[in-house]
Tab-separated table of C-alpha atoms in Angstrom:
chain	number	residue	atom	x	y	z
N	995	UNK	CA	96.638	150.374	44.381
N	996	UNK	CA	97.484	147.085	46.058
N	997	UNK	CA	99.749	148.850	48.588
N	998	UNK	CA	96.978	151.354	49.436
N	999	UNK	CA	94.545	148.610	50.482
N	1000	UNK	CA	97.150	146.473	52.259
N	1001	UNK	CA	98.107	149.238	54.694
N	1002	UNK	CA	96.441	148.246	58.056
N	1003	UNK	CA	95.856	151.875	59.098
N	1004	UNK	CA	94.121	152.635	55.791
N	1005	UNK	CA	91.942	149.552	56.152
N	1006	UNK	CA	91.024	150.535	59.701
N	1007	UNK	CA	90.044	154.066	58.675
N	1008	UNK	CA	88.058	152.785	55.690
N	1009	UNK	CA	86.247	150.270	57.884
N	1010	UNK	CA	85.383	152.901	60.480
N	1011	UNK	CA	84.116	155.227	57.772
N	1012	UNK	CA	82.089	152.431	56.181
N	1013	UNK	CA	80.667	151.388	59.522
N	1014	UNK	CA	79.704	154.942	60.430
N	1015	UNK	CA	77.982	155.238	57.079
N	1016	UNK	CA	75.989	152.133	57.960
N	1017	UNK	CA	74.831	153.571	61.259
N	1018	UNK	CA	74.550	157.166	60.101
N	1019	UNK	CA	70.838	156.709	59.539
N	1020	UNK	CA	70.556	155.948	63.231
N	1021	UNK	CA	72.562	158.975	64.254
N	1022	UNK	CA	71.259	161.607	61.887
N	1023	UNK	CA	69.476	164.536	63.493
N	1024	UNK	CA	66.483	166.645	62.776
N	1025	UNK	CA	65.441	169.960	64.245
N	1026	UNK	CA	62.555	168.522	66.261
N	1027	UNK	CA	64.023	165.285	67.629
N	1028	UNK	CA	67.545	164.526	68.901
N	1029	UNK	CA	69.251	161.614	67.213
N	1030	UNK	CA	69.459	159.225	70.131
N	1031	UNK	CA	65.991	159.519	71.644
N	1032	UNK	CA	65.739	156.502	73.906
N	1033	UNK	CA	67.505	156.155	77.225
N	1034	UNK	CA	67.363	153.364	79.747
N	1035	UNK	CA	66.143	155.698	82.450
N	1036	UNK	CA	63.215	153.511	83.479
N	1037	UNK	CA	61.867	155.724	86.223
N	1038	UNK	CA	61.669	159.441	86.651
N	1039	UNK	CA	63.333	161.109	89.563
N	1040	UNK	CA	61.136	163.051	91.964
N	1041	UNK	CA	60.725	166.717	91.174
N	1042	UNK	CA	63.772	168.707	92.159
N	1043	UNK	CA	63.933	172.405	91.385
N	1044	UNK	CA	66.055	173.049	88.303
N	1045	UNK	CA	67.903	175.938	89.953
N	1046	UNK	CA	69.465	173.366	92.322
N	1047	UNK	CA	71.580	171.988	89.453
N	1048	UNK	CA	73.978	173.700	87.112
N	1049	UNK	CA	72.335	173.775	83.694
N	1050	UNK	CA	73.568	173.812	80.126
N	1051	UNK	CA	73.213	176.992	78.152
N	1052	UNK	CA	70.350	176.787	75.659
N	1053	UNK	CA	72.273	178.922	73.150
N	1054	UNK	CA	75.225	176.535	73.290
N	1055	UNK	CA	73.025	173.516	72.661
N	1056	UNK	CA	71.176	175.259	69.815
N	1057	UNK	CA	74.428	176.257	68.143
N	1058	UNK	CA	75.878	172.739	68.519
N	1059	UNK	CA	72.744	171.163	67.031
N	1060	UNK	CA	72.771	173.650	64.146
N	1061	UNK	CA	76.409	172.780	63.489
N	1062	UNK	CA	75.485	169.086	63.566
N	1063	UNK	CA	72.698	169.641	61.034
N	1064	UNK	CA	75.125	171.441	58.740
N	1065	UNK	CA	77.690	168.648	59.143
N	1066	UNK	CA	75.041	166.042	58.262
N	1067	UNK	CA	74.154	167.979	55.113
N	1068	UNK	CA	77.706	168.724	53.999
N	1069	UNK	CA	79.275	165.422	55.003
N	1070	UNK	CA	82.606	167.174	55.559
N	1071	UNK	CA	84.939	165.779	58.202
N	1072	UNK	CA	85.868	169.246	59.480
N	1073	UNK	CA	82.206	170.069	60.074
N	1074	UNK	CA	81.691	166.860	62.047
N	1075	UNK	CA	84.718	167.646	64.183
N	1076	UNK	CA	83.594	171.226	64.822
N	1077	UNK	CA	80.089	170.133	65.826
N	1078	UNK	CA	81.501	167.450	68.149
N	1079	UNK	CA	83.722	169.977	69.887
N	1080	UNK	CA	80.764	172.375	70.253
N	1081	UNK	CA	78.674	169.603	71.830
N	1082	UNK	CA	81.416	168.734	74.284
N	1083	UNK	CA	81.804	172.407	75.233
N	1084	UNK	CA	78.108	172.548	76.171
N	1085	UNK	CA	78.539	169.886	78.859
N	1086	UNK	CA	82.066	170.745	79.922
N	1087	UNK	CA	82.427	171.402	83.626
N	1088	UNK	CA	78.859	170.388	84.466
N	1089	UNK	CA	78.131	167.446	86.726
N	1090	UNK	CA	75.028	165.380	86.006
N	1091	UNK	CA	74.164	163.493	89.193
N	1092	UNK	CA	71.149	161.215	89.420
N	1093	UNK	CA	68.003	163.289	89.122
N	1094	UNK	CA	69.589	166.094	87.102
N	1095	UNK	CA	66.839	167.346	84.778
N	1096	UNK	CA	69.225	167.686	81.813
N	1097	UNK	CA	71.094	164.412	82.237
N	1098	UNK	CA	69.420	162.685	79.264
N	1099	UNK	CA	70.003	165.707	77.040
N	1100	UNK	CA	73.670	165.852	78.088
N	1101	UNK	CA	74.113	162.132	77.449
N	1102	UNK	CA	72.652	162.530	73.951
N	1103	UNK	CA	74.982	165.470	73.219
N	1104	UNK	CA	78.017	163.539	74.383
N	1105	UNK	CA	76.981	160.451	72.413
N	1106	UNK	CA	76.452	162.516	69.267
N	1107	UNK	CA	79.875	164.085	69.792
N	1108	UNK	CA	81.479	160.611	69.863
N	1109	UNK	CA	79.704	159.627	66.625
N	1110	UNK	CA	80.690	162.915	64.978
N	1111	UNK	CA	84.318	162.512	66.051
N	1112	UNK	CA	84.285	159.071	64.412
N	1113	UNK	CA	82.706	160.480	61.257
N	1114	UNK	CA	85.297	163.267	61.301
N	1115	UNK	CA	88.097	160.706	61.504
N	1116	UNK	CA	89.555	161.717	64.881
N	1117	UNK	CA	89.626	158.250	66.451
N	1118	UNK	CA	91.807	159.238	69.435
N	1119	UNK	CA	89.456	162.088	70.385
N	1120	UNK	CA	86.453	159.783	69.902
N	1121	UNK	CA	87.978	157.205	72.272
N	1122	UNK	CA	88.637	159.927	74.870
N	1123	UNK	CA	85.079	161.303	74.474
N	1124	UNK	CA	83.631	157.790	74.828
N	1125	UNK	CA	85.584	157.176	78.047
N	1126	UNK	CA	84.444	160.562	79.381
N	1127	UNK	CA	80.809	159.802	78.496
N	1128	UNK	CA	80.995	156.394	80.158
N	1129	UNK	CA	82.496	157.879	83.321
N	1130	UNK	CA	79.932	160.710	83.454
N	1131	UNK	CA	76.998	158.358	82.873
N	1132	UNK	CA	78.113	154.955	84.177
N	1133	UNK	CA	74.640	153.452	84.614
N	1134	UNK	CA	72.965	154.740	81.462
N	1135	UNK	CA	72.936	153.870	77.782
N	1136	UNK	CA	71.202	155.123	74.661
N	1137	UNK	CA	69.660	153.020	71.915
N	1138	UNK	CA	69.537	153.517	68.163
N	1139	UNK	CA	66.353	152.955	66.165
N	1140	UNK	CA	67.180	149.234	65.849
N	1141	UNK	CA	67.661	149.010	69.659
N	1142	UNK	CA	71.384	148.498	69.388
N	1143	UNK	CA	73.377	150.063	72.205
N	1144	UNK	CA	75.240	153.311	71.690
N	1145	UNK	CA	78.063	152.311	74.057
N	1146	UNK	CA	78.460	148.863	72.473
N	1147	UNK	CA	78.370	150.337	68.955
N	1148	UNK	CA	80.960	152.983	69.785
N	1149	UNK	CA	83.153	150.365	71.462
N	1150	UNK	CA	82.899	148.099	68.423
N	1151	UNK	CA	83.828	150.928	66.081
N	1152	UNK	CA	86.712	152.220	68.146
N	1153	UNK	CA	88.160	148.963	69.522
N	1154	UNK	CA	87.463	146.571	66.655
N	1155	UNK	CA	91.108	145.521	66.301
N	1156	UNK	CA	91.262	144.456	69.949
N	1157	UNK	CA	87.943	142.590	70.152
N	1158	UNK	CA	87.901	138.828	70.001
N	1159	UNK	CA	85.152	137.042	68.109
N	1160	UNK	CA	83.430	136.204	71.407
N	1161	UNK	CA	83.638	139.770	72.701
N	1162	UNK	CA	82.181	141.043	69.451
N	1163	UNK	CA	79.338	138.513	69.663
N	1164	UNK	CA	78.445	139.785	73.160
N	1165	UNK	CA	77.994	143.392	71.988
N	1166	UNK	CA	74.515	144.752	71.253
N	1167	UNK	CA	75.356	146.191	67.813
N	1168	UNK	CA	73.591	146.176	64.466
N	1169	UNK	CA	73.901	143.061	62.309
N	1170	UNK	CA	75.410	145.103	59.448
N	1171	UNK	CA	78.135	146.517	61.663
N	1172	UNK	CA	78.908	143.074	63.148
N	1173	UNK	CA	79.193	141.600	59.648
N	1174	UNK	CA	81.492	144.375	58.456
N	1175	UNK	CA	83.810	144.069	61.464
N	1176	UNK	CA	83.961	140.286	61.099
N	1177	UNK	CA	84.727	140.682	57.386
N	1178	UNK	CA	87.546	143.110	58.119
N	1179	UNK	CA	88.991	140.912	60.866
N	1180	UNK	CA	88.923	137.926	58.528
N	1181	UNK	CA	90.802	139.751	55.752
N	1182	UNK	CA	93.337	141.250	58.105
N	1183	UNK	CA	94.154	137.806	59.533
N	1184	UNK	CA	94.301	135.903	56.218
């Protein structure tokens, strides 16, 4: 048992799983309201006809959200991974320039896919999805119910081994997550 807990990779995976469990209340979904409802889009773009932009398929989004609901209920890693991949397929190949009427919806789908990849345990895919989300939406962010930043939270979860104490302090993340990462960093260094 001592070897199991002293393995750095095992500790990292356990910490990520514990941290996602802490924030899972913030990222759980319901049928009527997407999980990351608040964006920093402070002003609305002028009306632009929706046929000007390429749009996401409603059936794709509905299926991805249904898969997410099932993953939330089952708690199975494979279900989280499948729902994340479905969400990413819905936005694949679509550009979301400023003023796109579905930009907020696409950002929420991509953010949920990152969280689900973390919950599913595919850290490499989660890092790639986070980079893709940041590059697609460079000037936007989403906020959890406690007003912590999605991008900062995902960065803390995925890059916790590389973050210094000062970098971690600068991130807008929940107090519980900050405490857990600091605890893990302490035990890995002592």
